[in-house]
Short mmCIF file of C-alpha atoms and ligand atoms in Angstrom, two decimals:
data_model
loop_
_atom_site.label_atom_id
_atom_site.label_comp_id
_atom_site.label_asym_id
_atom_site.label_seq_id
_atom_site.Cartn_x
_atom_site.Cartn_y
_atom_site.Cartn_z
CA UNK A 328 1.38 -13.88 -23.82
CA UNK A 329 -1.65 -13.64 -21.86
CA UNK A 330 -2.32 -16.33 -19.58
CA UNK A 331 -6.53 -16.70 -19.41
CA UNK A 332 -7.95 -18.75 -16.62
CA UNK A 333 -5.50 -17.49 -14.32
CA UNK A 334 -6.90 -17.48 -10.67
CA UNK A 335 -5.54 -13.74 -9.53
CA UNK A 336 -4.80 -13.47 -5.92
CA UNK A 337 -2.13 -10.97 -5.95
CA UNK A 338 -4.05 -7.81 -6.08
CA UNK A 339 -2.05 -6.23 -2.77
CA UNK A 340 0.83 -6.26 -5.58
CA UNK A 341 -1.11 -4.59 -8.43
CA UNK A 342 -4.39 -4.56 -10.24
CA UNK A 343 -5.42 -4.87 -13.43
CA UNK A 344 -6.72 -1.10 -14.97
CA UNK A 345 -10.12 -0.78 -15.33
CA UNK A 346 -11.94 -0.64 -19.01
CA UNK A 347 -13.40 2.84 -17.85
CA UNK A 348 -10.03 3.84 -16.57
CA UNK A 349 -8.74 3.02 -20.23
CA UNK A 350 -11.30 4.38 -21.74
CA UNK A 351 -10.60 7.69 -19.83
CA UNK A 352 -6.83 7.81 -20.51
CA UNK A 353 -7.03 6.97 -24.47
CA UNK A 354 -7.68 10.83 -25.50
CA UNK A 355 -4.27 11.91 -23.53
CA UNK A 356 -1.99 9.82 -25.83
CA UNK A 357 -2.82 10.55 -29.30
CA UNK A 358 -5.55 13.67 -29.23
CA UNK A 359 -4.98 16.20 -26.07
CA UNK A 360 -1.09 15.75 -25.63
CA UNK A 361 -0.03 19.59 -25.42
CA UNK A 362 2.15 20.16 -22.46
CA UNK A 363 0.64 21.83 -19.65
CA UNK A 364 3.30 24.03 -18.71
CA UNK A 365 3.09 25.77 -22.54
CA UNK A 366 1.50 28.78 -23.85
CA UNK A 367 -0.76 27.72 -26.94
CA UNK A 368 -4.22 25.99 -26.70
CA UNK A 369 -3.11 22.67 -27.05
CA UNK A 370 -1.65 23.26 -23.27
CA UNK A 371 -3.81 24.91 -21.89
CA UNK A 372 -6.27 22.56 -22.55
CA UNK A 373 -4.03 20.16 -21.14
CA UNK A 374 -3.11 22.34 -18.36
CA UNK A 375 -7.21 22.54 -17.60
CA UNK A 376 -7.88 18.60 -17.92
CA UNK A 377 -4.46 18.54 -15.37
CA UNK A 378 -6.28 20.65 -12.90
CA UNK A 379 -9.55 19.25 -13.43
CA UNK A 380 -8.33 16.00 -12.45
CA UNK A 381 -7.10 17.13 -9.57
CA UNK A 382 -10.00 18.70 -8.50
CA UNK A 383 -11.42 15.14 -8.55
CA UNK A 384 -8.85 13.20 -6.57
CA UNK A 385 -9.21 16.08 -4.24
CA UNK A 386 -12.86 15.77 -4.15
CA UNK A 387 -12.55 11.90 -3.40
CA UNK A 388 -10.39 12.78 -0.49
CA UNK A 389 -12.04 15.74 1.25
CA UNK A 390 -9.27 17.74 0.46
CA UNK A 391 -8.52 21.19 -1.56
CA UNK A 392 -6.85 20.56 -4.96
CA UNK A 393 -3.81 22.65 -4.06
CA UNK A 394 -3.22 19.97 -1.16
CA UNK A 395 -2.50 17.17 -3.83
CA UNK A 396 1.21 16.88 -5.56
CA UNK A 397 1.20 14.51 -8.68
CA UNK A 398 4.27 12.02 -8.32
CA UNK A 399 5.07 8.76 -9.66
CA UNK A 400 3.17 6.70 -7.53
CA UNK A 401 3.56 5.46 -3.70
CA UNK A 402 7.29 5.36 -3.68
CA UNK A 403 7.60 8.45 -4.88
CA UNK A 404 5.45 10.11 -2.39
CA UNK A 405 6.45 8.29 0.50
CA UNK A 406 10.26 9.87 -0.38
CA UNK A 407 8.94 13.02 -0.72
CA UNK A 408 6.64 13.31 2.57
CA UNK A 409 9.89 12.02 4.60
CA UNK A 410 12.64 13.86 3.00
CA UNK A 411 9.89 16.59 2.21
CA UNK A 412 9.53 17.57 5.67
CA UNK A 413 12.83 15.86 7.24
CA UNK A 414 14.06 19.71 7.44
CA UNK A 415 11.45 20.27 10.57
CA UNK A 416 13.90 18.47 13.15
CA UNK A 417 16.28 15.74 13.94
CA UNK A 418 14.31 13.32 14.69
CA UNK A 419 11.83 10.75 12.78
CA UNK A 420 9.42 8.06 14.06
CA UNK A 421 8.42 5.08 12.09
CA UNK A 422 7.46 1.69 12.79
CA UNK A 423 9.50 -1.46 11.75
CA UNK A 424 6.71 -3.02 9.46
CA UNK A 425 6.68 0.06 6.95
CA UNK A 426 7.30 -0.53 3.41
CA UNK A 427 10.58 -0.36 1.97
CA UNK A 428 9.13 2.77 0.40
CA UNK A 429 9.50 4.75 4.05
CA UNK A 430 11.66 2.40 5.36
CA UNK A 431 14.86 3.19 2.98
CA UNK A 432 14.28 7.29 3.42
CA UNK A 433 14.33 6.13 7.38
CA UNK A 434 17.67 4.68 6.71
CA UNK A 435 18.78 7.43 4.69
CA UNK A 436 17.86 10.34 6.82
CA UNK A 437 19.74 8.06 9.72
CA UNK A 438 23.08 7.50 7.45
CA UNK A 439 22.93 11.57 7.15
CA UNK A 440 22.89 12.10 10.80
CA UNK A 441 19.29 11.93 12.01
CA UNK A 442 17.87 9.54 15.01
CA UNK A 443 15.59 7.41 13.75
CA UNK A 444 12.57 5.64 16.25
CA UNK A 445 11.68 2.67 14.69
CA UNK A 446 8.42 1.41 16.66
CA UNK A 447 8.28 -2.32 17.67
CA UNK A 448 4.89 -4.18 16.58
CA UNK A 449 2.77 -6.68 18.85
CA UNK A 450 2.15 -10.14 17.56
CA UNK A 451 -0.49 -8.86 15.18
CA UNK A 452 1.61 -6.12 13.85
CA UNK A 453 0.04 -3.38 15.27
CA UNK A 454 1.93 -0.50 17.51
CA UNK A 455 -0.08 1.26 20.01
CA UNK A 456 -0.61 5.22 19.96
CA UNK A 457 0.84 5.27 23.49
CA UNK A 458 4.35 4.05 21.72
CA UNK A 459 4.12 6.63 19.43
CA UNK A 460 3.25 9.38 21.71
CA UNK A 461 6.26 8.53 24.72
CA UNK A 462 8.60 8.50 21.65
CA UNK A 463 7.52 12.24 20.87
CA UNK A 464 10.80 14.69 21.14
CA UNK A 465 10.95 18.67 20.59
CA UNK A 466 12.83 18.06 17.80
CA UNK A 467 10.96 15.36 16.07
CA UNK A 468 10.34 16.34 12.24
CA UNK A 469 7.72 14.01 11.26
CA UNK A 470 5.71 10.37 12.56
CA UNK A 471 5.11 7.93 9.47
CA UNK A 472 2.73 5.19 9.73
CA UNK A 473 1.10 3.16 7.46
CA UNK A 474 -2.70 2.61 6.90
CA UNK A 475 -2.94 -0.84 6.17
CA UNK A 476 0.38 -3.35 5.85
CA UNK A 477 1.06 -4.65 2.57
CA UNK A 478 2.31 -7.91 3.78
CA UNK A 479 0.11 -8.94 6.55
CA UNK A 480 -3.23 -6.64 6.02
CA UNK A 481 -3.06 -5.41 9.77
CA UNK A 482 -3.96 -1.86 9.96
CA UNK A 483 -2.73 0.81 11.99
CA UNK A 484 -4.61 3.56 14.54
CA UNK A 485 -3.63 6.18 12.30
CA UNK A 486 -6.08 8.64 13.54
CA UNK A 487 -5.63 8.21 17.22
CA UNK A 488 -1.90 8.25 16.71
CA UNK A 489 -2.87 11.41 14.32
CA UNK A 490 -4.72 13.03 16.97
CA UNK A 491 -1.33 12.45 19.86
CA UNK A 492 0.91 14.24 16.86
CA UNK A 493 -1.52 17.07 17.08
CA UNK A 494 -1.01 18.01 20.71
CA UNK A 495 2.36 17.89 20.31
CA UNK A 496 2.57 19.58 17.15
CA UNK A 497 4.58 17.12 15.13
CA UNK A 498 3.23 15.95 11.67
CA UNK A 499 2.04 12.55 10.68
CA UNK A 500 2.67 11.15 7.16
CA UNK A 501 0.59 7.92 6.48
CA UNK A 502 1.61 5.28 3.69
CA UNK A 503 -1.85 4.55 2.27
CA UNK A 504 -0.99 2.83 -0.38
CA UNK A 505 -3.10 -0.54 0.46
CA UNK A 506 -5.70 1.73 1.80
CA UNK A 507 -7.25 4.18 -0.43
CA UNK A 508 -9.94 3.04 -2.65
CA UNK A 509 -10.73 -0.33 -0.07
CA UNK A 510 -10.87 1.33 3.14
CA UNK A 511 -12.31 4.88 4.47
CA UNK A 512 -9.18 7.16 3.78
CA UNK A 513 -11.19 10.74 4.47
CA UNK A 514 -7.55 13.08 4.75
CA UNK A 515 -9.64 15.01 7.41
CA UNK A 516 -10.75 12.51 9.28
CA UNK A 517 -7.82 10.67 9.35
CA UNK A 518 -6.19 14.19 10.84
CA UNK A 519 -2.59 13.28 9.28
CA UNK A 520 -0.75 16.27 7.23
CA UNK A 521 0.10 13.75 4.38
CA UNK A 522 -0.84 10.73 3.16
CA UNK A 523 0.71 8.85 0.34
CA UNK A 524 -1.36 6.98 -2.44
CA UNK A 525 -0.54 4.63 -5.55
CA UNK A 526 -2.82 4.46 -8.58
CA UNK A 527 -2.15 1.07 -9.86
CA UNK A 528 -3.38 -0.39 -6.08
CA UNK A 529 -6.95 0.72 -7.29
CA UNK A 530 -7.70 -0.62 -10.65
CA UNK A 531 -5.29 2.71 -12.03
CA UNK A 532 -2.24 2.64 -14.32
CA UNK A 533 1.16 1.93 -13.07
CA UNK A 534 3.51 5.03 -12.61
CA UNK A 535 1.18 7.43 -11.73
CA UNK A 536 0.16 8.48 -7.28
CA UNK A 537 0.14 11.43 -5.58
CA UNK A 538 1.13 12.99 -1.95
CA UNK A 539 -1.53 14.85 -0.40
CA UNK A 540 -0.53 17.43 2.43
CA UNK A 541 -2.38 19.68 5.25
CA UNK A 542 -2.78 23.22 3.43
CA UNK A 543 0.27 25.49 3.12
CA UNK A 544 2.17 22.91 4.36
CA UNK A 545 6.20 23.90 3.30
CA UNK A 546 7.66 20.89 1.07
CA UNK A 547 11.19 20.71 0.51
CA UNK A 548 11.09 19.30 -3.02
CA UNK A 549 13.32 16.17 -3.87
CA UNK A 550 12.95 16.80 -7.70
CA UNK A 551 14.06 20.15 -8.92
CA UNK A 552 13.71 21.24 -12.41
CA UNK A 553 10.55 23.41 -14.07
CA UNK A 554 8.65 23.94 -11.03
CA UNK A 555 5.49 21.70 -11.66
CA UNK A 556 3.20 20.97 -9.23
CA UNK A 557 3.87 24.39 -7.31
CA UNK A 558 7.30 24.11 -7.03
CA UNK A 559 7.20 20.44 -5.09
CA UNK A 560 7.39 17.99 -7.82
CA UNK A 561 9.20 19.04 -10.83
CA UNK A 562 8.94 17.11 -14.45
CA UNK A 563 5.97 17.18 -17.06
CA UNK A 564 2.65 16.16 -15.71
CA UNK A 565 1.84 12.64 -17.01
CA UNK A 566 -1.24 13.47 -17.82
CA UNK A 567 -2.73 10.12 -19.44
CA UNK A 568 -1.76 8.98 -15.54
CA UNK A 569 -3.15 11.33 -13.70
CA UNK A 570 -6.98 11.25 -15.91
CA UNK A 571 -6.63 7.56 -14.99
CA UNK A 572 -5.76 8.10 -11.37
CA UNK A 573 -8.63 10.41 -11.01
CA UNK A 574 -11.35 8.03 -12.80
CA UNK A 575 -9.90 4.90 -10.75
CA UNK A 576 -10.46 6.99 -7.79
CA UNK A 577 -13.72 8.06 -8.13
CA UNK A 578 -14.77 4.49 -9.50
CA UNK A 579 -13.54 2.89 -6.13
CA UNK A 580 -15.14 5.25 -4.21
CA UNK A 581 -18.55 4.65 -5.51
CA UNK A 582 -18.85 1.23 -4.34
CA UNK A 583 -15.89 1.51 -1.56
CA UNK A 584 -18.57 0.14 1.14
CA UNK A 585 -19.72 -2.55 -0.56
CA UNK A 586 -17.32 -3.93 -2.16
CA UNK A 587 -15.34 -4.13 0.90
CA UNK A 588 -17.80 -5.68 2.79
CA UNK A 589 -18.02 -8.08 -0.18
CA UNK A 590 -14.46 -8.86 0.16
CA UNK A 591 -14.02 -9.07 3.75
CA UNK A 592 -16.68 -12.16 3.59
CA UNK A 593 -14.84 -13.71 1.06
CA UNK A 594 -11.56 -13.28 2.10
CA UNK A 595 -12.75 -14.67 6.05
CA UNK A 596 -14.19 -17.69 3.91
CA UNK A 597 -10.58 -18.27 3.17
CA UNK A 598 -8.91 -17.97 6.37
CA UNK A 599 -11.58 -20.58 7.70
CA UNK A 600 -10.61 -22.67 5.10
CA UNK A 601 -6.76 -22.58 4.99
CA UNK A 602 -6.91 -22.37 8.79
CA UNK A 603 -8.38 -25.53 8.82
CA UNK A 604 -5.46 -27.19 7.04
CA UNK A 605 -2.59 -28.69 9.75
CA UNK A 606 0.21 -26.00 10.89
CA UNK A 607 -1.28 -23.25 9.00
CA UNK A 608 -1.14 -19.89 11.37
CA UNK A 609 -2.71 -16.57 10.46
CA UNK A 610 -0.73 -13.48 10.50
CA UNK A 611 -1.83 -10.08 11.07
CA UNK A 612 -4.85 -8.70 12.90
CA UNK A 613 -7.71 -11.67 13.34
CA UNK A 614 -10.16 -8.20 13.11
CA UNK A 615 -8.30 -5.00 12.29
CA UNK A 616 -7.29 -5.95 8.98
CA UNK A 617 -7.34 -5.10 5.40
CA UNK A 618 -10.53 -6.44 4.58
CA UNK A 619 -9.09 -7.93 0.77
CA UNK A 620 -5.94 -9.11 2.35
CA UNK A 621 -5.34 -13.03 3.45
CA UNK A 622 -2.22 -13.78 5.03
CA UNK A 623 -0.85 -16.85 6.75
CA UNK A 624 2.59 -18.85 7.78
CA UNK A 625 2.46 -22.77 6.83
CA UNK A 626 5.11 -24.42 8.98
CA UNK A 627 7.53 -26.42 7.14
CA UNK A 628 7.48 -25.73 3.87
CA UNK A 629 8.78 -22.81 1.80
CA UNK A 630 6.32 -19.86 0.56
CA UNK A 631 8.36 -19.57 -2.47
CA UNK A 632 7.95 -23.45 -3.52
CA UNK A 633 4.17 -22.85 -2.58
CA UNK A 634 4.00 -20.26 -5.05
CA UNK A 635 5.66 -22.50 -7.98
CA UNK A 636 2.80 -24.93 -6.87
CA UNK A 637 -0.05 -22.52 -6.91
CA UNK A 638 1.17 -21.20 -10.15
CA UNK A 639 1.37 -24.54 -11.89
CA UNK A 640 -2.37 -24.60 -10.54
CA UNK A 641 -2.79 -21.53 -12.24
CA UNK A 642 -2.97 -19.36 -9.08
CA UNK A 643 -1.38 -16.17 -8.72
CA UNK A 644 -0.35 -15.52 -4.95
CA UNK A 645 2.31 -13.82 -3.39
CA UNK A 646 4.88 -14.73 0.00
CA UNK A 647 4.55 -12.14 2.07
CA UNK A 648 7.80 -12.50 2.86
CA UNK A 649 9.57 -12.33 -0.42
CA UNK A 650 12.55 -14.51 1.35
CA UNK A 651 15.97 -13.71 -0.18
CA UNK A 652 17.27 -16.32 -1.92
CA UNK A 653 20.40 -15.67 -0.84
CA UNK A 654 20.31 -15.80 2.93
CA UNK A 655 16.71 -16.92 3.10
CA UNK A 656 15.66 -14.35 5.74
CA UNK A 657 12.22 -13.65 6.51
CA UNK A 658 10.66 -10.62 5.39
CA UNK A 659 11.27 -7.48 8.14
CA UNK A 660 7.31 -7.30 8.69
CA UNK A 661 7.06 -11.14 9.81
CA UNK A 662 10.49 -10.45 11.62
CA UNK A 663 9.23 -7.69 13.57
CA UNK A 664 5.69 -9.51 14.31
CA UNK A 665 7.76 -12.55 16.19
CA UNK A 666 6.72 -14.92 13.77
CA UNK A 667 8.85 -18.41 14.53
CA UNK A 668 11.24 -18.92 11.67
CA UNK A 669 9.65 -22.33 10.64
CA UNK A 670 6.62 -20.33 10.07
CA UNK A 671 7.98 -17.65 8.75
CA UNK A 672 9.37 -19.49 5.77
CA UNK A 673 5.87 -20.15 4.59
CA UNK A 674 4.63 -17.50 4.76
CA UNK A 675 1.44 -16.78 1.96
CA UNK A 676 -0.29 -13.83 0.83
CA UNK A 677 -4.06 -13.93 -0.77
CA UNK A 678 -5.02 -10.65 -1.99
CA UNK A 679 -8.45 -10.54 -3.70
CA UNK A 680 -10.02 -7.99 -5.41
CA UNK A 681 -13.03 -7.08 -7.52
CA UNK A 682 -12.98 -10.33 -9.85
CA UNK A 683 -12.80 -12.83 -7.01
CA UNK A 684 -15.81 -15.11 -6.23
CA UNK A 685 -16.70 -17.56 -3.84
CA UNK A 686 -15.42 -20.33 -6.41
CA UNK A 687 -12.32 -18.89 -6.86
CA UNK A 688 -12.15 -18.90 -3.03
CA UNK A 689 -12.70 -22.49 -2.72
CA UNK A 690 -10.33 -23.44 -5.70
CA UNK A 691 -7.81 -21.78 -4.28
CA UNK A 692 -8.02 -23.14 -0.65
CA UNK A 693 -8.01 -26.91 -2.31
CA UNK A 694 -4.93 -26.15 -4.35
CA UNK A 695 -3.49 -25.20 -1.26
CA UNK A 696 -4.22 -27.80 0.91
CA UNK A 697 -3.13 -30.39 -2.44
CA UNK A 698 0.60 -28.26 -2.07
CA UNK A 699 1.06 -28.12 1.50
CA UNK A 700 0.35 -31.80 1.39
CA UNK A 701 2.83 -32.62 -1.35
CA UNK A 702 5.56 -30.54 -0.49
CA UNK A 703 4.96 -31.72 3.11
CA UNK A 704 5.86 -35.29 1.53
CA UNK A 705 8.83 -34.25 -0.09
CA UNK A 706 10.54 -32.62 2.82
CA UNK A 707 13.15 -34.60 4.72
CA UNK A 708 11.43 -34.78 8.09
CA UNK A 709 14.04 -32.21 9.80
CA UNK A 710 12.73 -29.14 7.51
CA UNK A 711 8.87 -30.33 8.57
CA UNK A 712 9.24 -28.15 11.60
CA UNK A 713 6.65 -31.12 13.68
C1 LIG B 2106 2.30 -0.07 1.52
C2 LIG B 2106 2.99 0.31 0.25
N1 LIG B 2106 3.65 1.47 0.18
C3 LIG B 2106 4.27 1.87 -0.94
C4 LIG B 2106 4.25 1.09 -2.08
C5 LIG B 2106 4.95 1.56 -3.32
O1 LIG B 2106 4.03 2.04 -4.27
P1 LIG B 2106 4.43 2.12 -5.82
O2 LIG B 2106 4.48 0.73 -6.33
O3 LIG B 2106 3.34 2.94 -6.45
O4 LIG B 2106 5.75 2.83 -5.90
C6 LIG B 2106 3.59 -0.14 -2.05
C7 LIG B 2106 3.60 -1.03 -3.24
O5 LIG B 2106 3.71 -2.23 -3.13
C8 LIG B 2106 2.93 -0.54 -0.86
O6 LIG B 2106 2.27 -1.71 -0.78
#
């Protein structure tokens, strides 16, 4: 089924691929589909489009090719920075508003014996690069912090924190996930020794990202098996992926700057107008924030029956919280922020992207004021929260 006229707000989660991205993956299916670990020409022409394209994500990151490692998108990479480099010490630092992606290799590394620093967040979800650099150890293997949160937008001083890892020689791995292709994400300027990126964030196909590390720096691979990508990430190439990765790269980079100045507009059009609606709270960064991401707590009613409403309005939104049914916890991110419970509940996630307008924008604050109201209504006055 495709649903047309749907309002799509939910770009943080995934994006739709673009045309030219499609166009450039169509060849790898049916016509160039020679594996490009063989022998005959079929794989090595394979083999060159594979290198080729990762001469171009390397190019759109200021980095050499050998620095990038194909993987199966941000989860993928994320495991493989932290239990990639987990060998260097004892000790890892995160903070507590990381994806589950870096969060469940914390947890991991910590059930097999390691001490684990997870960082406490202000009110805006931000930690400070003093935190990070008091929690520095001689046996610390590796600092991960995100660019940009997922849930909340709020990002993080990765290259101050980056340049406290330096003098004390410890490595920084940076989740970038929500970053690359909205936000400057320049590996060398950022001065981290790997960063982590999803293709299907950026207008790419689904299953495809890459991990891109400082040079000759020594992974320990998590997949073993015919020694693809030098020996760090074993299993055939997906080709079709990576062509698409590379295109959807270079196609957000050439209108990175505007189009994020296009969306930060829009998206503070929408926090002045859902602000404006009674017991709505922002959350995350009022300034250093993702500029595509919109993300607020409604006190007393529940972001998952906001969603049902939005989506019988034919608006696609997420809860930034994702709420377990079954014990109806907040999310960890909103947890760790100090967001009140009653807020926490309704919690709301806008994330726009290249199709949104300015009519979109004001549909979608209306349909959310109309919600609030009515669920507001049907609430027995103890779950209002006023
Ligand atoms: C910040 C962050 N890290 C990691 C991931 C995981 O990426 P993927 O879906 O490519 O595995 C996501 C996806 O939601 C994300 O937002």
């Amino acid at each position: 089924m495709f649903f047309q006229g749907m309002l799509y707000f939910d770009h943080a989660a995934t994006t739709p691929v673009h045309p030219e991205v499609v166009k450039a993956m169509l060849p790898y299916f049916e016509q160039i589909y020679g594996n490009p670990s063989g022998v005959h020409r079929l794989a090595r022409q394979s083999r060159q489009v594979l290198e080729e394209s990762r001469e171009r994500v390397a190019s759109c990151l200021n980095v050499r090719p050998e620095q990038v490692v194909f993987t199966s998108g941000g989860t993928e990479a994320a495991n493989l920075a932290i239990f990639g480099l987990a060998y260097r010490g004892r000790h890892i630092i995160t903070t507590r508003v990381e994806h589950l992606a870096v969060l469940q290799p914390a947890r991991e590394l910590e059930r097999r014996g390691y001490d684990v620093t997870y960082l406490a967040v202000d009110k805006n979800g931000r930690v400070h690069p003093d935190q990070v650099a008091s929690c520095l150890r001689y046996d610390t293997a590796l600092v991960s912090v995100m660019l940009a949160n997922n849930e909340v937008g709020t990002l993080q001083p990765v290259a101050e924190i980056a340049r406290r890892c330096r003098e004390k020689e410890v490595l920084l791995h940076t989740d970038a996930v929500q970053g690359v292709g909205t936000l400057d994400c320049d590996f060398e300027s950022l001065g981290v020794q790997a960063l982590s990126l999803s293709a299907h964030k950026l207008y790419g196909p689904k299953g495809v990202g890459a991990l891109v590390v400082a040079p000759d720096l020594e992974l320990s691979p998590r997949l073993l098996g015919g020694g693809q990508e030098g020996g760090r990430r074993s299993g055939t190439e997906n080709l079709a992926g990576i062509v698409g990765l590379a295109r959807a790269l270079e196609l957000a980079l050439a209108d990175r700057v505007e189009r994020a100045a296009r969306l930060e507009k829009l998206s503070e059009k929408l926090y002045d107008y859902l602000l404006a609606i009674p017991g709505v709270h922002r959350t995350g960064h009022p300034t250093e924030r993702h500029p595509a991401i919109v993300s607020v707590a409604v006190e007393g009613v529940a972001g998952e029956a906001l969603l049902m409403e939005l989506d019988q309005a034919q608006v696609a939104a997420s809860t930034g919280s994702a709420c377990s049914t079954a014990t109806l916890e907040p999310s960890h991110v909103l947890r760790a922020m100090g967001v009140p419970l009653t807020r926490a509940h309704g919690s709301l996630r806008f994330s726009l992207g290249r199709s949104s307008t300015e009519a979109d924008i004001m549909k979608v604050a209306r349909v959310t004021r109309l919600a609030v109201e009515r669920l507001r209504e049907l609430a027995p006055a103890d779950l209002r929260g006023t």
